Amino acid sequence: MNTKKKYRIGLIVERSRAFGRKLCEGIITYAQDRDDWYLQFLTPSDLRRRQIRDNLDGFIARVTSNAFARLLKSTGMPVVDIYYENPLPGFAVVKTKHEAVGILAAEHFIDRRFKNFAYCPYGGGRTSAYCRKSFIRRLRRAGFECNVYSTKNEPSYCIDGSDHISDVLSPPKDAKQLEKWLASLPKPVAIFCPSDLRAWQINEICHSSGINVPREVAILGLDNDIIICGTSKPMISSIDPDAQKIGYTAAETLTEMMENGIPERMIIRQIPPSGVVTRASSETAPVEPAWLADALVYIQRNAKHGISASDVFAELNLSHTLVTRAFRKTLGVTVQGEIARTRLEEARRLLSMTDLSITQIAKHSGFNSTTYFMQSFSKAYGIAPGLWRTNLNPTFHVRP
């Protein structure tokens, strides 16, 4: 007779946006890997119904208010919060590593040689605050300052915790102030928005104001919501927060709590973003002439594919002498030097954001051998790539 415990899990997660749907995909993938998990989508009001509440073993929820948090707490069951705005003792938290998001956004723009930067928040809360702080901190480490948009009329969105976000693709309440702010920024400028919706709004206002995106204003959002990013013209670049992994990890964490009991200390697990999905809104370089900017974009796109300087010359269809002179005068490097720099930046991103082996990173970054990659990295940064990764994250075990 099979007496294995069956777990019935209540999911209270909005599913009207890509982030929420991908969270659910991660949870569902975990459930499919087991034969003892049964999922039930709920709304917060369902928790008041005893016949539903008493038939569940645990919850995964976006805890969106103090009242909702208290209601979950009153069930006495394990709770994994995947929102982290209203944490309570006894809850576990699995969330985006927002510090890594801000750093990734800053480096995306720094790698493209921007000198002017701006941050446009949306909705307030912990997410926006954490992203802003790490974005600005990384810029300052590189010697840059950041213009932060601020208004009393800043829009917000409301998540009801189940299946609805109360915002639409329409002009924001602060559209006029945003228009003035955008006009006042030194150009070209790179703007990071901790929301694809806010990035969409910025793009629309730029279009109506005659500001060219991405030549004058480059835009980067967060969440990689293809419905928002893909319907914008130009399409919006966005950071993918790896919501599926957040969902999967939340499910793993809930299993631990159901099997081992609710821990006295809060569990907090942070998932780094998987990377930037680069689209037209940030696919530029703030240099003149235009063909030089095009050359840098070509290198950004293709350095990891093993291109050489001769491929850049062929793409531009200009003389080697003219191109080489422009690179040296404007950028202070040769064409091949810029390709190498771009590869090394990609390698650093992979070292910090993934658990790929050194050999895999060399290949994915465009280096023709692991040995050459390790020599190039050590020469550029004065440290071996494996040790650089370990110093960045002391708990990481370098793979061969």
Coordinates of C-alpha atoms in Angstrom, one line a residue:
M1 CA 0.0 0.0 0.0
N2 CA 1.3 3.4 -1.0
T3 CA 1.4 5.6 2.1
K4 CA 3.6 8.4 0.7
K5 CA 2.5 11.8 1.8
K6 CA 0.7 13.9 -0.8
Y7 CA 1.1 17.7 -0.6
R8 CA -1.6 20.0 -1.6
I9 CA -0.2 23.5 -2.4
G10 CA -2.1 26.7 -2.6
L11 CA -0.7 29.2 -5.2
I12 CA -1.6 32.8 -4.8
V13 CA 0.3 34.4 -7.7
E14 CA -0.9 37.0 -10.3
R15 CA -0.7 35.6 -13.8
S16 CA -1.6 38.6 -15.9
R17 CA 2.1 39.5 -16.6
A18 CA 5.1 37.6 -17.9
F19 CA 6.8 37.6 -14.5
G20 CA 3.9 35.9 -12.7
R21 CA 3.3 33.4 -15.5
K22 CA 7.0 32.4 -15.5
L23 CA 6.9 32.0 -11.7
C24 CA 4.1 29.6 -12.1
E25 CA 5.9 27.7 -14.9
G26 CA 8.8 27.2 -12.6
I27 CA 6.5 25.9 -9.8
I28 CA 4.6 23.6 -12.2
T29 CA 7.9 22.2 -13.6
Y30 CA 8.9 21.3 -10.0
A31 CA 5.5 19.7 -9.4
Q32 CA 5.8 17.7 -12.6
D33 CA 9.2 16.4 -11.4
R34 CA 7.5 14.8 -8.4
D35 CA 4.4 12.6 -8.0
D36 CA 3.3 14.0 -4.6
W37 CA 2.5 17.6 -5.4
Y38 CA -1.0 18.9 -6.2
L39 CA -1.4 22.5 -7.1
Q40 CA -4.5 24.7 -6.5
F41 CA -4.7 28.4 -7.7
L42 CA -6.4 30.6 -5.1
T43 CA -7.2 34.2 -4.4
P44 CA -6.6 35.9 -1.0
S45 CA -10.3 35.7 -0.2
D46 CA -10.2 31.9 -0.5
L47 CA -8.1 31.8 2.6
R48 CA -11.1 32.9 4.6
R49 CA -12.9 29.7 3.6
R50 CA -12.1 27.0 6.1
Q51 CA -13.0 24.1 3.8
I52 CA -10.3 25.3 1.3
R53 CA -7.7 26.4 3.8
D54 CA -7.8 23.2 5.9
N55 CA -7.2 20.9 2.9
L56 CA -3.8 22.5 2.1
D57 CA -0.3 21.8 3.3
G58 CA 1.5 25.0 2.3
F59 CA 1.4 28.2 0.2
I60 CA 3.5 30.0 -2.4
A61 CA 2.3 33.5 -2.6
R62 CA 3.1 37.1 -3.7
V63 CA 2.4 38.6 -0.3
T64 CA 1.2 42.1 -1.3
S65 CA -0.2 43.6 1.9
N66 CA 0.2 43.4 5.7
A67 CA -3.4 42.2 6.0
F68 CA -2.7 39.4 3.5
A69 CA 0.5 38.4 5.3
R70 CA -1.4 38.2 8.6
L71 CA -4.1 36.1 7.0
L72 CA -1.5 33.6 5.7
K73 CA 0.3 33.6 9.0
S74 CA -3.0 32.7 10.8
T75 CA -3.2 29.4 8.8
G76 CA -0.1 28.1 10.7
M77 CA 1.1 26.5 7.5
P78 CA 4.5 26.9 5.7
V79 CA 4.5 30.0 3.4
V80 CA 7.0 30.9 0.7
D81 CA 6.7 34.6 -0.2
I82 CA 7.9 35.5 -3.7
Y83 CA 7.2 39.2 -3.4
Y84 CA 9.0 40.4 -0.3
E85 CA 7.2 43.6 0.4
N86 CA 5.5 42.5 3.6
P87 CA 7.7 39.7 5.1
L88 CA 6.7 38.1 8.4
P89 CA 8.7 35.8 10.8
G90 CA 8.2 32.2 9.8
F91 CA 7.8 32.9 6.1
A92 CA 10.5 31.9 3.7
V93 CA 11.4 34.4 0.9
V94 CA 12.6 33.6 -2.6
K95 CA 13.1 36.7 -4.7
T96 CA 15.1 38.4 -7.4
K97 CA 18.6 39.4 -6.4
H98 CA 17.9 43.1 -7.0
E99 CA 21.5 44.2 -6.3
A100 CA 22.6 42.0 -9.3
V101 CA 19.8 43.6 -11.4
G102 CA 21.1 47.1 -10.8
I103 CA 24.7 46.1 -11.4
L104 CA 23.8 44.3 -14.7
A105 CA 21.9 47.4 -15.9
A106 CA 24.8 49.7 -15.2
E107 CA 27.3 47.4 -16.9
H108 CA 25.0 47.0 -19.9
F109 CA 25.3 50.8 -20.5
I110 CA 28.9 51.2 -19.4
D111 CA 29.9 48.5 -21.9
R112 CA 28.3 50.6 -24.6
R113 CA 30.4 53.6 -23.6
F114 CA 27.6 55.9 -22.3
K115 CA 28.6 58.8 -20.1
N116 CA 25.2 60.1 -19.1
F117 CA 22.8 57.9 -17.0
A118 CA 19.4 58.2 -15.5
Y119 CA 17.0 56.1 -13.4
C120 CA 13.3 56.3 -13.7
P121 CA 11.4 54.4 -10.9
Y122 CA 8.0 53.0 -11.1
G123 CA 5.6 52.0 -8.3
G124 CA 8.0 52.5 -5.4
G125 CA 8.6 49.6 -3.0
R126 CA 11.6 47.5 -2.2
T127 CA 12.2 46.4 -5.8
S128 CA 12.7 49.9 -7.1
A129 CA 14.7 51.0 -4.1
Y130 CA 17.1 48.1 -4.3
C131 CA 17.6 48.4 -8.1
R132 CA 18.2 52.1 -7.8
K133 CA 20.8 51.8 -5.1
S134 CA 22.8 49.1 -6.8
F135 CA 22.6 50.8 -10.2
I136 CA 23.9 54.1 -8.8
R137 CA 26.6 52.4 -6.7
R138 CA 27.9 50.5 -9.8
L139 CA 27.9 53.7 -11.8
R140 CA 29.8 55.6 -9.1
R141 CA 32.4 52.9 -9.0
A142 CA 33.0 53.6 -12.7
G143 CA 33.2 57.4 -12.0
F144 CA 29.7 58.3 -13.2
E145 CA 26.7 60.0 -11.6
C146 CA 23.0 59.3 -12.2
N147 CA 20.0 61.6 -12.7
V148 CA 17.1 60.1 -10.7
Y149 CA 13.5 61.0 -11.7
S150 CA 11.3 62.0 -8.8
T151 CA 7.7 63.2 -8.6
K152 CA 4.8 63.2 -6.2
N153 CA 2.6 61.9 -9.1
E154 CA 4.7 58.8 -9.7
P155 CA 2.3 56.1 -10.9
S156 CA 2.0 52.8 -9.1
Y157 CA 0.4 49.5 -9.8
C158 CA -1.6 47.2 -7.5
I159 CA -1.2 43.5 -7.5
D160 CA -4.1 41.7 -5.9
G161 CA -2.0 38.6 -5.3
S162 CA -3.9 36.3 -7.6
D163 CA -4.5 37.2 -11.2
H164 CA -4.6 40.9 -11.9
I165 CA -2.3 43.9 -12.1
S166 CA -4.3 47.1 -12.2
D167 CA -2.3 49.0 -14.9
V168 CA -2.6 49.3 -18.6
L169 CA -0.4 50.4 -21.5
S170 CA -1.6 54.0 -21.5
P171 CA 0.0 57.5 -20.8
P172 CA 1.0 57.8 -17.1
K173 CA -0.4 60.4 -14.8
D174 CA 3.0 62.1 -14.7
A175 CA 3.4 62.2 -18.5
K176 CA 3.9 66.0 -18.6
Q177 CA 6.6 66.0 -15.9
L178 CA 8.3 63.0 -17.6
E179 CA 8.4 64.9 -20.8
K180 CA 10.1 67.9 -19.2
W181 CA 12.6 65.6 -17.4
L182 CA 13.5 63.8 -20.6
A183 CA 14.0 67.1 -22.4
S184 CA 16.3 68.3 -19.6
L185 CA 18.7 65.3 -19.6
P186 CA 22.1 65.6 -21.3
K187 CA 22.1 63.6 -24.5
P188 CA 22.9 60.9 -25.4
V189 CA 21.6 59.3 -22.1
A190 CA 21.0 55.7 -20.9
I191 CA 17.9 55.2 -18.8
F192 CA 17.2 52.2 -16.6
C193 CA 13.6 51.5 -15.6
P194 CA 12.8 48.8 -13.0
S195 CA 9.7 47.9 -14.9
D196 CA 9.0 47.1 -18.6
L197 CA 5.8 49.2 -18.4
R198 CA 7.8 52.2 -17.3
A199 CA 10.3 51.6 -20.1
W200 CA 7.4 51.5 -22.5
Q201 CA 6.0 54.8 -21.2
I202 CA 9.4 56.4 -21.6
N203 CA 9.7 55.1 -25.1
E204 CA 6.2 56.5 -26.0
I205 CA 7.0 59.9 -24.6
C206 CA 10.3 60.1 -26.5
H207 CA 8.5 59.2 -29.7
S208 CA 5.8 61.9 -29.2
S209 CA 8.5 64.4 -28.2
G210 CA 10.7 63.8 -31.2
I211 CA 13.5 62.3 -29.2
N212 CA 15.3 59.5 -31.0
V213 CA 15.5 56.1 -29.3
P214 CA 18.2 54.8 -29.0
R215 CA 20.4 57.4 -30.5
E216 CA 19.5 60.2 -28.0
V217 CA 17.9 58.1 -25.3
A218 CA 18.7 54.4 -24.7
I219 CA 16.2 52.5 -22.6
L220 CA 16.4 49.3 -20.5
G221 CA 13.5 47.7 -18.6
L222 CA 13.1 44.8 -16.2
D223 CA 11.1 41.6 -16.5
N224 CA 11.4 40.8 -20.2
D225 CA 7.7 40.9 -20.8
I226 CA 7.5 40.2 -24.5
I227 CA 4.0 41.6 -24.8
I228 CA 5.2 45.0 -23.6
C229 CA 8.7 44.9 -25.0
G230 CA 7.7 43.4 -28.3
T231 CA 4.8 45.8 -29.1
S232 CA 7.0 48.9 -28.5
K233 CA 8.8 50.6 -31.4
P234 CA 11.7 50.3 -31.2
M235 CA 11.5 47.0 -29.2
I236 CA 12.6 47.4 -25.6
S237 CA 15.7 45.8 -24.1
S238 CA 15.0 44.2 -20.8
I239 CA 16.6 42.3 -18.0
D240 CA 15.3 38.8 -17.6
P241 CA 14.9 38.1 -13.8
D242 CA 14.8 34.3 -14.3
A243 CA 11.3 34.1 -12.8
Q244 CA 11.1 30.4 -13.7
K245 CA 14.0 29.6 -11.5
I246 CA 12.5 31.8 -8.7
G247 CA 9.3 29.7 -9.0
Y248 CA 11.2 26.4 -9.0
T249 CA 13.4 27.4 -6.0
A250 CA 10.3 28.6 -4.1
A251 CA 8.8 25.1 -4.6
E252 CA 11.9 23.4 -3.4
T253 CA 12.0 25.7 -0.4
L254 CA 8.4 24.9 0.5
T255 CA 9.1 21.2 0.3
E256 CA 11.9 21.7 2.8
M257 CA 9.6 23.5 5.2
M258 CA 6.8 21.0 4.9
E259 CA 9.2 18.1 5.5
N260 CA 11.4 19.7 8.2
G261 CA 9.1 22.2 9.9
I262 CA 9.0 26.0 9.8
P263 CA 12.4 27.4 10.8
E264 CA 12.8 29.9 13.6
R265 CA 14.9 32.2 11.4
M266 CA 13.6 33.6 8.1
I267 CA 14.9 31.8 5.0
I268 CA 15.8 34.3 2.3
R269 CA 17.0 33.0 -1.1
Q270 CA 18.0 35.4 -3.9
I271 CA 18.0 34.4 -7.6
P272 CA 20.3 36.5 -9.9
P273 CA 18.9 37.6 -13.2
S274 CA 19.7 35.5 -16.2
G275 CA 21.0 38.4 -18.3
V276 CA 20.0 41.3 -20.5
V277 CA 17.8 40.6 -23.6
T278 CA 19.2 43.2 -25.9
R279 CA 16.7 44.8 -28.3
A280 CA 16.7 47.9 -30.4
S281 CA 16.0 50.4 -27.6
S282 CA 19.6 50.1 -26.2
E283 CA 21.4 48.7 -29.2
T284 CA 23.5 51.7 -29.9
A285 CA 26.8 53.4 -29.0
P286 CA 27.0 57.2 -28.1
V287 CA 29.8 58.0 -30.6
E288 CA 30.2 59.9 -33.9
P289 CA 30.2 59.4 -36.8
A290 CA 27.2 57.1 -37.2
W291 CA 29.2 54.4 -38.9
L292 CA 31.5 54.1 -35.9
A293 CA 28.4 53.6 -33.6
D294 CA 27.2 50.9 -36.1
A295 CA 30.6 49.2 -35.8
L296 CA 30.4 49.1 -32.0
V297 CA 26.9 47.7 -32.2
Y298 CA 28.1 45.0 -34.6
I299 CA 30.9 44.1 -32.2
Q300 CA 28.5 43.9 -29.3
R301 CA 26.3 41.6 -31.2
N302 CA 29.0 39.3 -32.7
A303 CA 32.2 39.4 -30.5
K304 CA 31.0 36.1 -28.8
H305 CA 30.7 34.5 -32.2
G306 CA 34.4 34.6 -32.9
I307 CA 34.6 37.6 -35.3
S308 CA 37.9 39.4 -36.1
A309 CA 38.8 42.9 -37.1
S310 CA 38.6 41.9 -40.8
D311 CA 34.9 41.0 -40.3
V312 CA 34.3 44.5 -39.0
F313 CA 36.0 46.1 -42.0
A314 CA 33.9 44.0 -44.3
E315 CA 30.7 44.9 -42.5
L316 CA 31.4 48.7 -42.7
N317 CA 32.8 48.5 -46.3
L318 CA 35.3 51.3 -45.4
S319 CA 39.1 51.4 -45.7
H320 CA 41.1 49.7 -43.0
T321 CA 43.1 52.9 -42.4
L322 CA 40.0 55.1 -41.9
V323 CA 38.3 52.7 -39.5
T324 CA 41.5 52.0 -37.5
R325 CA 42.2 55.8 -37.2
A326 CA 38.7 56.5 -36.0
F327 CA 38.8 53.7 -33.4
R328 CA 42.2 54.9 -32.0
K329 CA 41.2 58.6 -32.0
T330 CA 37.7 58.2 -30.5
L331 CA 37.9 55.1 -28.4
G332 CA 41.6 54.8 -27.8
V333 CA 41.8 51.1 -28.9
T334 CA 42.2 49.1 -32.1
V335 CA 39.3 47.3 -33.7
Q336 CA 40.7 44.0 -32.4
G337 CA 41.2 45.5 -29.0
E338 CA 37.6 46.5 -28.8
I339 CA 36.5 43.0 -29.8
A340 CA 38.8 41.6 -27.0
R341 CA 37.4 44.1 -24.5
T342 CA 33.8 43.1 -25.4
R343 CA 34.6 39.4 -25.0
L344 CA 36.1 39.9 -21.6
E345 CA 33.1 41.9 -20.4
E346 CA 30.9 39.1 -21.6
A347 CA 33.1 36.6 -19.8
R348 CA 32.8 38.6 -16.5
R349 CA 29.1 38.7 -16.9
L350 CA 29.0 34.9 -17.3
L351 CA 31.4 34.4 -14.4
S352 CA 29.2 36.5 -12.1
M353 CA 25.7 35.4 -13.3
T354 CA 26.1 31.7 -14.2
D355 CA 27.7 28.5 -12.9
L356 CA 29.2 27.7 -16.3
S357 CA 32.7 26.2 -16.2
I358 CA 35.7 28.2 -17.2
T359 CA 35.9 26.2 -20.4
Q360 CA 32.3 26.9 -21.2
I361 CA 32.7 30.6 -20.5
A362 CA 35.7 30.8 -22.8
K363 CA 33.6 29.3 -25.6
H364 CA 30.5 31.3 -25.0
S365 CA 32.5 34.6 -24.9
G366 CA 34.1 34.0 -28.3
F367 CA 37.6 32.9 -27.3
N368 CA 39.2 30.1 -29.4
S369 CA 40.8 28.3 -26.4
T370 CA 40.4 28.2 -22.7
T371 CA 44.2 28.8 -22.2
Y372 CA 44.0 32.0 -24.3
F373 CA 40.9 33.1 -22.4
M374 CA 42.6 32.6 -19.0
Q375 CA 45.8 34.4 -20.2
S376 CA 43.7 37.4 -21.6
F377 CA 41.6 37.7 -18.4
S378 CA 44.6 37.6 -16.1
K379 CA 46.4 40.2 -18.2
A380 CA 43.4 42.5 -18.3
Y381 CA 42.3 42.2 -14.6
G382 CA 45.4 41.0 -12.8
I383 CA 43.6 37.9 -11.5
A384 CA 42.7 34.5 -12.9
P385 CA 39.0 34.1 -13.9
G386 CA 38.3 31.3 -11.4
L387 CA 39.8 33.4 -8.5
W388 CA 37.9 36.5 -9.7
R389 CA 34.6 34.5 -9.4
T390 CA 35.5 33.1 -6.0
N391 CA 36.3 36.6 -4.7
L392 CA 33.0 37.8 -6.0
N393 CA 31.1 35.0 -4.3
P394 CA 33.2 33.2 -1.7
T395 CA 30.6 30.3 -1.5
F396 CA 31.0 29.5 -5.2
H397 CA 33.0 26.4 -6.0
V398 CA 34.8 26.8 -9.3
R399 CA 34.2 24.1 -11.8
P400 CA 37.2 22.8 -13.9

